[in-house]
Amino acid sequence: MHYSSLIPASLALCSLVSALNAPRQATNSTKYAVKTPPLTTPWTYLAGTNPWPQYPRPQLERPQWQSLNGIWTYQNASSLDAVNSPPYNQTLSNEVLIPSCLESGLSGLQGQYTIYSWLATSFSVPKTWAGNRTLLNFGAVDYEATVFVNGKNATFHRGGYFAFTVDVTEYLNTNGANELLVFVHDPTDSDPYVIPIGKQTLHPSHIFYTPCSGIWQSVWIESAPSDYITQLDIAAGMDGQINATVSSSGNASAAVQIAVIDRKTNKTVATHNGASNVQCTFSVPSVSLWSPDSPTLYDIAVTLGDDEISSYTGFRTISRGVVNGIERPLLNGEFIFQFGTLDQGFWPDGIYVPPNRDAMVFDLQTLKKLGFNMLRKHIKVESALYYQACDEMGLLIFQDMPALRPLQQHTLANCTVVTILPDAAQQAEFTRQLELLVVQQRNFPSIVTYIVYNEGWGQITTYYPEFGLTDIVKQLDPTRLVDSTSGWYDHGAGDFSVWCHVHDHGNMMYTYHAQDNHHYANPQCGSPFYSIASSPYDPSRIGIQGEFGGIGQNVSIEHLWNVQEAIDTINQTYEIDTTIEAWNYRGHRLLGELLDQVKMYSCSGGIWTQTTDVEGEVNGLLTYDRRVLRPDVAQWQADIQNLYTAASSRVNASMPAGSSGRL
C-alpha cells in the first residue's frame, strides 16, 4: 500500500513556487552544513536545504501558500532582556536550517544550552495576493516565541508543541522583501521553570534526552480573504453523523458550505449549508467506516465567502462498554485489542525532527508490518503530517500530554529533599496547554485516547488535579477516552483501570499506584495479581498494560549514540539480552504472558517499550539509527496476531445488554 499524502495539483504547484521563493541566504554568516551528529540515519544527508516541502496543515489547507522553510540565520542571545533590543536589518552570525532543533546536527549548529536565540529570514509576498490578508503560520516553536515583522512586534506565543497563526498584513511591505525575526526563549528544565518538556533535559541521562530548542516545525505564509476560516472542528461518527464548527475571523455568522467527498470516486456524497461560528450537524448516507484494518478517509471542502479550504475526516466512534462482563474500549461499537509501542519520536540527527517525511513514515510502516495497530505517542506532540500518516495507515494513537519536569528534586536549606512540582501559576499554564493539545488534535481520526499524566511527573498529590483536567478534556472532546494517570498516582479518574507500576530507574526502585499498569519486563494486565504496596485491577474501568517489555540488546558502536555518558547508562536498561536470539526468545515469552492475560483475565490492550532505541536506551524494536530491526518478523507477526485472535474469542456473537458503548 502506498501511504504518501494526497496533495492536489494546485498544492504541488505551490510547493514549486515555495522552492523558487525560498528564504534568503545571508552573505556574511557562517554557511550552513550538516554537523555530523553522534549517530546518523539513512536520511541524514538527504534532508537538503528545502526541508519538509509538504503543506504542513492537512486538515485546513489553502491553495495559495508559500513555505518559509529553508536556510535562515541564527545568533545566540545573552538573556531574556535581549528581546527588547532586536537586531533589525543585521546579518546574524550563523546560517541554520528551519525547521530543526538547534541542538541537532541537521540544524547546522548542534548547539548546547541554546536558551536564548534570534532567528531571521526574509520573504516576499506574491503580487497575486494583493487585496487579501497574509497569514504567518508556525507549526511549533520551543518554547516561547516573540515574532517581529519589519520591526514590529507581531505576536507572542508560549508552548513548545503547538501551532499558531498571526495575521501580518498590516506589517508588510507591499513591494519587496519583508524581514522576519523571531526571538526564542527555551528554558527546558533550568530553574525556576516548571513547564511541559516531555523527556527533554539540559542534562541527558538514560531515559531523559537531548532537548530541542527553536523553530522545530514548518513555517509558512498563506493568502486569505478579509473574512477567513480560522479553525475547522469535525467529528464524524459511525452512524454517518458529522458535527462541524467552522470558526471565522469575523464576529458575525456568515454562510458556510461543507461538502463531503468520497476519496475513491472523487464524488461528493453530501453537502450542508450552515453558518460560521456555530456547530452544525448533518448526516452522510452509507459511509465506509475508519478502522485499523480499513482506514477509509473522506475529503472535506469548506467554503466561507471567498475562502476555500480542504480537509478530511474518518467516520468512526470511540467508546467504552461492558462486553461479556468486562469493561472494554470499543471502536465502532466493537472491542478490538489495541496493541502498540511506546513511541518517543526522537531522532539522532534531528532530535525532535525527522530528517524528512520518508524517515517519519518508515517508523510507522515498520509498526504496521510487524502487526501493531496502535502506538502511544509518548509525552510529545508531532507535526500534523505525522497524524495524517497514522490516519492514512490505520494506526490508533494514545496521545500523551507532554510532561512537566520529571523525577527532579530540590534540596531545601534545611537539607530536606523535595520533588519539583508546579506552583499555582505553573499548574494553570499546564492546564492551558493541555487545552491547546486537545483543540489542536481532536480532528485526527487516529487519536483514540488522551493521557494527562505519565508516572506522576509533575502531578500534584496534595490534591487531585487529574479529576478537573479529565473533565476539561472530556468537555473539549467528548468523543475520546481519557487515561488520566498512566502510571503511579491514581485516585480513580478517567477510563482506565488501577493497579501497580514498578519502574526501575538505575539502582532506584519506585513502586506506586497506577491507573494503567507499567511493569517491566513482564505484563500484569487486568489480572488478579499485582505488585507490592499497590492496588488490584479495578473492573469498573478498562484494563490496559500501559508499558511493558523494555528488554534491551546491545549493539556495536556504529549503531549507538556515540556519547560516552549515554553509553555508560546502557546497563540501566530493564533487562539486557546478550544475543538477538535471546532477545527474540524473551520477546516471545513476554508476549505469551500477555496472551495468557488476554485469554484468562481482563486485559484490553498493551504498549510495548519501545519503537526505537533512544540515546542511552537500547530496548527498541529498531536501533536508534533505524538501520537494524531486532524482531524476528514472522515470530512477532504471529505473536501479535495471537493477541487479536484471543481478544476476539472473548466476544460472543451477541453482546450482553449494557455493552452498546458509553463514554
XYZ file of C-alpha atoms in Angstrom:
663
model
C 0.000 0.000 0.000
C 1.209 3.496 -0.823
C 0.980 5.826 2.184
C 2.119 9.113 0.700
C -0.045 12.203 1.178
C -2.612 13.056 -1.431
C -1.601 16.571 -2.470
C -3.811 18.360 -5.014
C -2.153 19.612 -8.179
C -2.603 23.203 -7.047
C -0.664 22.485 -3.850
C 2.077 20.725 -5.778
C 2.386 23.830 -7.937
C 2.540 25.979 -4.819
C 5.324 23.772 -3.467
C 7.296 24.602 -6.611
C 6.597 28.294 -6.073
C 7.768 27.874 -2.472
C 11.076 26.437 -3.618
C 11.580 29.301 -6.028
C 10.799 31.808 -3.268
C 12.867 30.081 -0.594
C 14.135 32.272 2.269
C 17.310 34.230 1.561
C 20.751 33.028 2.491
C 22.828 35.557 4.379
C 26.040 36.607 2.707
C 28.232 37.171 5.771
C 27.059 34.351 8.031
C 28.839 31.061 8.624
C 27.464 28.883 5.846
C 25.082 26.042 6.561
C 26.293 22.465 6.539
C 25.046 19.421 8.418
C 27.057 18.943 11.613
C 27.951 15.278 11.976
C 25.802 14.023 14.863
C 26.835 11.268 17.309
C 24.814 8.895 15.112
C 23.345 9.255 11.625
C 20.324 7.705 9.897
C 19.926 6.705 6.235
C 18.229 10.088 5.658
C 20.667 12.425 7.438
C 22.269 13.761 4.277
C 19.072 13.649 2.224
C 17.227 16.354 4.183
C 18.619 19.120 1.946
C 18.037 22.853 2.284
C 14.367 22.843 1.247
C 13.091 20.596 4.039
C 9.516 19.494 4.587
C 8.004 20.952 1.385
C 4.588 19.362 2.060
C 1.697 21.608 3.056
C 2.059 21.489 6.859
C -1.615 21.574 7.997
C -3.565 18.951 6.014
C -6.840 19.451 7.872
C -7.071 23.126 6.963
C -5.302 23.536 3.619
C -5.308 26.679 1.499
C -4.285 26.674 -2.169
C -2.266 29.920 -2.041
C 0.676 29.384 0.255
C 4.443 29.701 0.394
C 6.876 27.714 2.515
C 9.398 29.683 4.572
C 11.350 26.546 5.419
C 14.999 26.530 4.434
C 18.136 28.439 5.361
C 17.596 31.134 7.978
C 20.215 32.841 10.139
C 20.818 32.354 13.844
C 22.521 34.207 16.656
C 22.790 33.396 20.318
C 21.277 35.918 22.724
C 22.589 36.569 26.204
C 19.398 36.834 28.253
C 15.653 37.274 28.227
C 16.172 41.042 28.112
C 17.598 40.674 24.596
C 14.030 40.620 23.268
C 13.939 44.366 23.961
C 16.824 45.013 21.548
C 16.019 43.165 18.313
C 18.839 43.022 15.736
C 16.820 44.617 12.954
C 18.398 44.656 9.492
C 21.510 42.901 10.754
C 23.226 39.788 9.445
C 23.123 37.133 12.148
C 26.235 35.068 12.708
C 25.283 31.560 11.527
C 23.093 30.003 8.899
C 20.633 27.461 10.283
C 18.122 25.027 8.810
C 14.448 25.654 9.587
C 12.647 23.646 10.792
C 15.136 21.985 13.110
C 16.175 21.677 16.718
C 19.112 23.993 17.379
C 20.791 21.133 19.267
C 20.655 18.802 16.258
C 23.226 18.016 13.613
C 20.642 18.804 10.916
C 20.337 22.379 12.196
C 23.967 23.029 11.219
C 24.666 24.242 14.760
C 24.487 21.250 17.127
C 24.231 23.795 19.909
C 24.164 23.365 23.648
C 22.223 25.420 26.166
C 20.542 27.384 23.389
C 18.216 29.042 25.855
C 18.002 32.466 24.154
C 18.125 32.709 20.374
C 17.486 35.031 17.456
C 16.351 33.538 14.146
C 15.851 35.554 10.983
C 14.843 35.319 7.338
C 13.125 37.438 4.713
C 10.274 36.773 2.343
C 8.319 38.425 -0.448
C 4.569 38.204 -0.826
C 3.337 37.227 -4.314
C 1.714 40.138 -6.141
C -1.286 37.911 -6.864
C -2.139 38.065 -3.153
C -2.842 41.806 -3.325
C -6.068 42.766 -1.568
C -6.054 39.655 0.659
C -4.781 39.023 4.158
C -1.379 37.382 4.627
C -1.256 34.833 7.439
C 2.042 33.753 9.001
C 1.961 30.227 10.467
C 4.304 28.344 12.786
C 3.898 24.598 13.324
C 5.723 24.723 16.674
C 8.435 26.756 18.403
C 10.021 25.518 21.609
C 9.334 27.202 23.986
C 8.412 30.909 23.778
C 8.405 32.867 20.529
C 8.269 36.636 20.028
C 7.735 37.391 16.339
C 8.791 40.635 14.650
C 7.878 41.569 11.076
C 9.619 44.597 9.588
C 10.500 45.893 13.021
C 7.022 45.496 14.518
C 6.123 43.079 17.272
C 3.530 40.869 15.563
C 2.807 38.255 18.251
C 3.988 36.286 21.271
C 3.351 32.562 21.754
C 4.129 30.239 24.654
C 4.070 26.438 24.399
C 6.661 24.316 22.632
C 4.302 21.820 20.988
C 1.511 23.890 19.498
C 0.818 25.679 16.221
C -0.060 29.365 15.988
C -1.043 31.861 13.306
C -0.805 35.636 13.091
C -2.243 37.995 10.500
C 0.785 40.063 9.451
C -0.847 42.066 6.660
C -0.520 45.416 8.394
C 3.225 44.938 8.925
C 4.140 44.055 5.333
C 5.897 45.961 2.602
C 3.648 45.724 -0.427
C 6.704 45.614 -2.677
C 9.999 43.867 -1.976
C 11.363 41.851 0.917
C 9.986 41.594 4.441
C 12.193 40.921 7.451
C 11.028 38.133 9.773
C 12.791 37.993 13.123
C 11.955 35.523 15.911
C 13.239 35.613 19.475
C 13.083 32.192 21.122
C 13.361 31.505 24.826
C 13.606 27.825 25.769
C 14.469 27.241 29.434
C 13.778 23.464 29.273
C 14.418 22.243 32.855
C 16.544 25.134 34.093
C 15.448 26.674 37.381
C 12.954 28.024 38.279
C 10.945 26.866 35.252
C 8.422 24.033 35.523
C 6.996 23.727 32.014
C 5.829 20.952 29.664
C 9.039 19.410 28.291
C 8.356 15.684 27.903
C 11.686 13.837 28.020
C 13.873 16.819 27.199
C 16.574 17.811 29.653
C 19.637 20.034 29.700
C 21.450 17.137 31.387
C 20.699 13.967 29.360
C 20.875 10.676 31.244
C 19.474 7.287 30.193
C 15.676 7.817 29.880
C 15.923 11.612 29.510
C 17.339 13.016 26.302
C 18.869 15.907 24.387
C 16.478 18.878 24.283
C 15.002 20.629 21.256
C 15.047 24.430 21.055
C 13.893 26.792 18.342
C 11.575 26.584 15.340
C 11.198 22.810 15.005
C 8.120 22.589 12.791
C 7.296 24.231 9.464
C 6.824 27.957 8.869
C 4.665 29.245 6.017
C 2.605 32.158 4.789
C -0.725 31.944 3.015
C -3.281 34.184 1.408
C -6.824 34.514 2.772
C -9.717 36.926 2.210
C -10.704 39.508 4.837
C -13.199 37.106 6.448
C -11.417 33.772 6.584
C -11.706 30.386 8.276
C -9.611 30.294 11.441
C -10.481 26.802 12.638
C -12.394 23.751 11.477
C -13.657 21.223 14.019
C -15.124 17.976 12.687
C -16.278 14.849 14.495
C -17.674 12.081 12.277
C -19.341 9.065 13.897
C -20.010 5.507 12.830
C -23.655 6.438 12.234
C -22.612 8.829 9.453
C -23.376 11.925 11.503
C -20.985 14.868 11.296
C -20.743 17.583 13.936
C -18.835 20.523 12.496
C -17.937 24.031 13.551
C -16.372 26.459 11.086
C -14.815 29.340 13.025
C -14.089 32.580 11.181
C -12.149 35.782 11.693
C -15.392 37.758 11.523
C -17.549 38.161 14.601
C -20.894 37.673 12.870
C -22.148 34.422 11.385
C -21.505 34.005 7.689
C -22.824 31.462 5.206
C -20.785 28.253 5.074
C -20.978 25.267 2.755
C -19.441 21.919 3.661
C -19.004 19.174 1.057
C -18.012 15.576 1.844
C -16.129 13.806 -0.955
C -15.504 10.087 -1.399
C -11.746 9.736 -1.986
C -12.118 6.583 -4.037
C -14.563 8.047 -6.566
C -13.911 11.775 -6.078
C -17.688 12.208 -5.928
C -19.469 14.500 -3.492
C -21.606 12.309 -1.224
C -23.103 15.032 0.993
C -23.324 18.801 1.315
C -24.521 21.027 4.101
C -25.269 24.742 4.226
C -24.812 26.393 7.578
C -23.271 29.371 9.337
C -19.836 30.096 10.765
C -19.061 30.146 14.482
C -21.930 27.799 15.386
C -21.982 23.990 15.431
C -23.928 22.262 12.689
C -24.979 18.632 12.410
C -25.744 16.632 9.288
C -25.587 13.045 8.060
C -23.766 11.260 5.270
C -25.504 8.126 3.959
C -23.900 4.678 3.703
C -20.446 5.650 4.937
C -17.472 3.307 4.992
C -16.023 3.254 8.493
C -12.455 4.039 9.538
C -10.552 1.321 11.408
C -7.004 -0.072 11.538
C -7.975 -2.759 9.027
C -9.792 -0.315 6.735
C -8.596 3.282 7.257
C -11.149 4.915 4.955
C -10.935 8.704 4.801
C -13.269 11.240 3.212
C -12.131 14.597 1.875
C -13.870 17.748 3.077
C -14.246 21.027 1.184
C -15.391 24.104 3.087
C -16.390 27.452 1.583
C -16.936 30.659 3.533
C -17.404 33.609 1.171
C -14.200 33.813 -0.862
C -12.291 31.473 1.441
C -11.991 27.850 0.372
C -10.145 25.251 2.413
C -9.757 21.482 2.163
C -9.670 18.931 4.948
C -10.529 15.299 5.620
C -12.155 13.056 8.211
C -12.868 9.423 9.020
C -16.145 8.030 10.272
C -15.634 6.096 13.496
C -16.896 6.065 17.084
C -14.719 5.573 20.175
C -16.474 4.500 23.347
C -16.334 2.066 26.241
C -18.740 -0.592 27.384
C -19.203 -3.905 29.141
C -18.586 -6.859 26.823
C -19.252 -10.266 28.360
C -18.878 -8.825 31.821
C -15.614 -6.924 31.188
C -15.197 -3.173 30.684
C -13.678 -2.717 27.226
C -12.608 0.047 24.823
C -14.813 -0.008 21.752
C -14.176 1.118 18.198
C -17.312 1.387 16.091
C -19.183 -0.483 18.820
C -16.797 -3.437 18.833
C -13.968 -4.483 21.109
C -10.660 -4.862 19.343
C -7.442 -5.482 21.240
C -5.279 -2.349 20.991
C -1.599 -3.220 20.812
C 1.189 -0.784 20.077
C 4.531 0.628 21.098
C 5.767 3.431 23.283
C 6.828 5.861 20.554
C 9.268 8.528 21.743
C 9.661 10.387 18.436
C 13.393 11.133 18.841
C 15.986 11.072 16.031
C 19.799 11.069 16.347
C 20.220 13.594 13.538
C 17.140 15.782 14.124
C 16.344 15.177 17.838
C 12.597 16.031 17.672
C 12.549 16.456 13.883
C 12.651 13.502 11.451
C 15.047 14.231 8.559
C 12.160 14.080 6.070
C 8.727 12.570 5.573
C 10.122 9.286 4.262
C 12.029 8.825 7.507
C 8.964 9.654 9.592
C 6.775 7.205 7.677
C 9.423 4.471 7.884
C 8.841 4.066 11.628
C 5.079 3.830 11.145
C 5.355 1.358 8.269
C 7.627 -0.816 10.407
C 4.992 -0.979 13.147
C 2.268 -1.889 10.650
C 4.495 -4.563 9.095
C 5.014 -6.221 12.478
C 1.257 -6.201 13.125
C 0.797 -3.378 15.627
C -2.460 -1.461 15.317
C -1.639 1.297 17.807
C 1.121 3.462 19.267
C 1.409 5.625 22.335
C 2.848 8.995 21.328
C 4.939 9.428 24.428
C 4.882 12.885 26.063
C 5.494 14.592 22.731
C 3.279 16.165 20.057
C 4.228 15.550 16.439
C 3.569 17.608 13.319
C 0.148 17.389 11.685
C 1.734 15.370 8.861
C 2.550 12.604 11.346
C -1.069 12.247 12.433
C -2.186 12.394 8.806
C 0.107 9.438 8.079
C -1.409 7.493 11.002
C -4.883 8.361 9.738
C -3.975 7.049 6.284
C -2.320 3.855 7.557
C -4.831 2.979 10.245
C -2.714 3.329 13.399
C -4.595 4.098 16.610
C -2.912 6.684 18.833
C -2.783 7.150 22.583
C -1.744 10.827 22.750
C 0.215 11.922 25.830
C 0.295 15.437 27.159
C 3.991 16.468 27.365
C 5.053 16.086 30.966
C 6.238 18.754 33.373
C 9.715 18.355 34.895
C 10.009 14.630 35.676
C 11.781 12.942 38.589
C 13.719 16.068 39.544
C 14.251 17.272 43.111
C 15.386 20.292 45.120
C 17.285 20.262 48.403
C 15.962 22.915 50.749
C 18.062 24.977 53.183
C 17.169 22.540 55.984
C 18.518 19.657 53.828
C 15.031 18.314 53.107
C 14.762 16.839 49.604
C 11.521 17.662 47.799
C 10.191 16.774 44.366
C 9.923 19.683 41.928
C 6.223 20.293 41.280
C 4.321 23.188 39.689
C 3.089 26.117 41.718
C -0.395 27.525 41.108
C 0.621 29.639 38.111
C 2.624 26.805 36.539
C -0.283 24.396 37.050
C -2.624 26.900 35.375
C -0.227 27.102 32.415
C -0.097 23.299 32.195
C -3.902 23.310 32.095
C -3.954 25.940 29.346
C -1.523 23.953 27.236
C -3.484 20.731 27.807
C -6.456 22.565 26.331
C -4.325 23.605 23.337
C -3.340 19.971 22.843
C -6.924 18.732 22.716
C -8.169 21.522 20.456
C -5.245 21.030 18.063
C -5.514 17.229 17.915
C -9.224 16.429 18.132
C -9.853 16.253 14.369
C -7.478 13.344 13.705
C -9.409 10.044 13.382
C -6.426 8.007 14.600
C -6.368 9.501 18.108
C -8.470 7.326 20.436
C -7.211 8.238 23.918
C -5.629 11.230 25.668
C -3.173 10.669 28.529
C -2.903 13.540 31.019
C -0.108 12.444 33.381
C 2.733 9.973 32.914
C 4.154 8.234 36.002
C 3.397 11.104 38.343
C 5.709 13.502 36.504
C 4.579 16.966 37.523
C 1.440 15.535 39.137
C 0.445 17.316 42.336
C -0.614 14.895 45.077
C -1.696 17.264 47.854
C -4.934 17.479 45.885
C -6.072 15.588 42.795
C -5.869 17.843 39.712
C -6.395 14.905 37.332
C -10.143 14.929 38.043
C -10.588 18.525 36.895
C -8.184 18.052 33.996
C -10.063 14.958 32.850
C -13.318 16.927 32.938
C -11.713 19.658 30.806
C -10.508 17.127 28.229
C -13.911 15.429 28.126
C -15.645 18.775 27.684
C -13.347 19.851 24.856
C -13.514 16.431 23.188
C -16.274 14.095 24.359
C -15.502 11.645 21.523
C -12.360 10.068 23.061
C -11.345 8.147 26.147
C -9.061 9.642 28.801
C -6.271 7.846 30.636
C -5.852 10.380 33.431
C -2.744 8.952 35.096
C -0.688 6.455 33.143
C 1.411 5.004 35.932
C 1.815 5.837 39.617
C -0.652 8.109 41.426
C -4.209 7.001 40.683
C -7.221 8.253 42.593
C -9.976 6.947 40.334
C -10.191 9.468 37.481
C -10.566 8.555 33.836
C -11.480 5.495 31.783
C -8.558 3.145 32.534
C -8.018 0.860 35.475
C -5.858 0.828 38.591
C -3.090 -1.490 39.612
C 0.624 -1.480 40.158
C 3.532 0.123 38.430
C 7.061 -0.941 39.261
C 9.747 1.066 37.487
C 13.468 0.582 37.996
C 15.472 3.682 37.050
C 19.079 2.708 37.556
C 19.541 1.476 41.114
C 16.395 3.188 42.395
C 13.127 1.234 42.612
C 9.813 3.086 42.687
C 6.507 1.385 43.482
C 3.315 3.394 43.195
C -0.358 3.151 42.425
C -1.068 3.442 38.717
C -4.061 3.973 36.507
C -2.801 1.680 33.814
C -0.054 -0.784 34.543
C 3.576 -0.052 33.683
C 5.534 -3.158 34.620
C 8.924 -4.220 33.304
C 9.625 -6.616 31.849
C 6.630 -8.938 32.259
C 2.995 -7.761 31.982
C 0.329 -7.552 34.706
C -2.699 -6.614 32.635
C -6.238 -6.761 34.036
C -5.017 -9.639 36.179
C -5.684 -10.830 39.754
C -2.021 -10.383 40.629
C -0.192 -7.110 41.174
C 2.924 -5.729 42.807
C 3.919 -4.683 46.304
C 2.027 -1.809 48.014
C -0.313 -1.301 45.090
C -3.944 -1.702 44.152
C -5.539 -4.595 42.272
C -7.251 -4.255 38.913
C -10.488 -2.244 39.124
C -13.158 -3.977 36.991
C -15.185 -0.766 36.688
C -12.544 0.624 34.318
C -10.590 -0.628 31.310
C -7.532 -2.779 31.968
C -4.525 -1.960 29.805
C -0.805 -2.690 30.009
C 0.411 0.903 29.640
C 4.098 -0.081 29.371
C 5.946 -3.393 29.500
C 8.759 -5.240 27.781
C 11.672 -2.852 27.643
C 14.130 -5.676 27.041
C 17.416 -4.486 25.587
C 20.080 -5.856 23.314
C 23.352 -4.004 22.970
C 24.789 -3.393 19.514
C 28.102 -2.364 18.014
C 29.230 1.244 18.266
C 28.202 2.124 14.703
C 24.541 1.769 15.779
C 24.883 3.528 19.148
C 24.521 7.179 20.166
C 28.264 7.764 20.439
C 28.236 9.865 23.593
C 30.110 8.280 26.471
C 27.651 9.454 29.138
C 24.863 7.692 27.231
C 26.864 4.524 26.640
C 27.625 4.378 30.366
C 23.889 4.107 31.141
C 23.082 1.209 28.796
C 23.183 -1.323 31.637
C 20.379 0.601 33.358
C 18.057 -0.963 30.755
C 15.359 -3.094 32.454
C 16.819 -6.292 31.010
C 19.786 -6.864 28.697
C 19.822 -9.858 26.375
C 23.293 -10.644 25.095
C 22.230 -12.033 21.721
C 19.499 -11.182 19.238
C 18.264 -14.778 19.523
C 17.847 -14.362 23.280
C 16.114 -11.011 22.727
C 13.566 -12.591 20.397
C 13.082 -15.537 22.771
C 12.365 -13.142 25.643
C 10.021 -11.108 23.484
C 8.136 -14.275 22.557
C 7.820 -15.302 26.217
C 6.619 -11.874 27.348
C 4.056 -11.671 24.551
C 2.989 -15.160 25.584
C 2.392 -13.930 29.133
C 0.302 -11.082 27.799
C -1.605 -13.572 25.642
C -2.489 -15.624 28.736
C -3.814 -12.485 30.427
C -5.944 -11.678 27.374
C -7.355 -15.225 27.377
C -7.878 -15.592 31.124
C -8.434 -12.131 32.559
C -9.494 -8.596 31.587
C -6.608 -7.265 29.502
C -7.842 -4.944 26.718
C -4.591 -3.595 25.298
C -0.867 -3.267 25.671
C 2.038 -0.960 24.901
C 5.474 -2.451 24.274
C 8.539 -0.387 25.127
C 9.564 0.776 22.540
C 9.671 1.645 18.819
C 13.359 2.614 18.678
C 16.432 2.916 20.847
C 16.977 6.456 22.120
C 20.434 7.707 23.141
C 21.401 5.529 26.146
C 18.429 3.168 25.785
C 18.854 0.016 23.678
C 15.383 -1.504 24.079
C 13.861 -0.566 20.735
C 12.437 -2.731 18.007
C 14.723 -0.625 15.822
C 18.149 0.718 16.685
C 18.318 4.496 17.077
C 19.780 4.884 13.590
C 16.877 2.821 12.125
C 19.385 0.512 10.410
C 18.790 -2.669 12.457
C 15.375 -4.275 13.054
C 15.653 -6.637 16.035
C 12.389 -8.644 15.810
C 12.136 -11.951 14.017
C 9.361 -10.602 11.804
C 7.420 -13.849 11.316
C 7.568 -14.645 15.037
C 6.378 -11.202 16.111
C 3.637 -11.102 13.490
C 2.333 -14.445 14.757
C 2.576 -13.458 18.441
C 0.771 -10.166 17.858
C -1.936 -11.796 15.730
C -2.486 -14.299 18.553
C -3.354 -11.387 20.850
C -6.011 -10.139 18.444
C -7.405 -13.642 17.926
C -7.605 -14.308 21.659
C -9.368 -10.996 22.264
C -11.869 -11.759 19.519
C -12.601 -15.154 21.073
C -13.658 -13.399 24.288
C -16.512 -11.698 22.436
C -19.662 -13.702 21.790
C -21.780 -13.171 18.689
C -24.332 -11.234 20.743
C -23.172 -8.645 23.207
C -24.967 -8.516 26.567
C -27.262 -5.691 27.488
C -25.467 -2.527 28.506
C -22.470 -3.095 26.248
C -23.505 -0.804 23.397
C -20.847 1.638 24.490
C -20.540 4.774 26.549
C -18.033 7.496 27.270
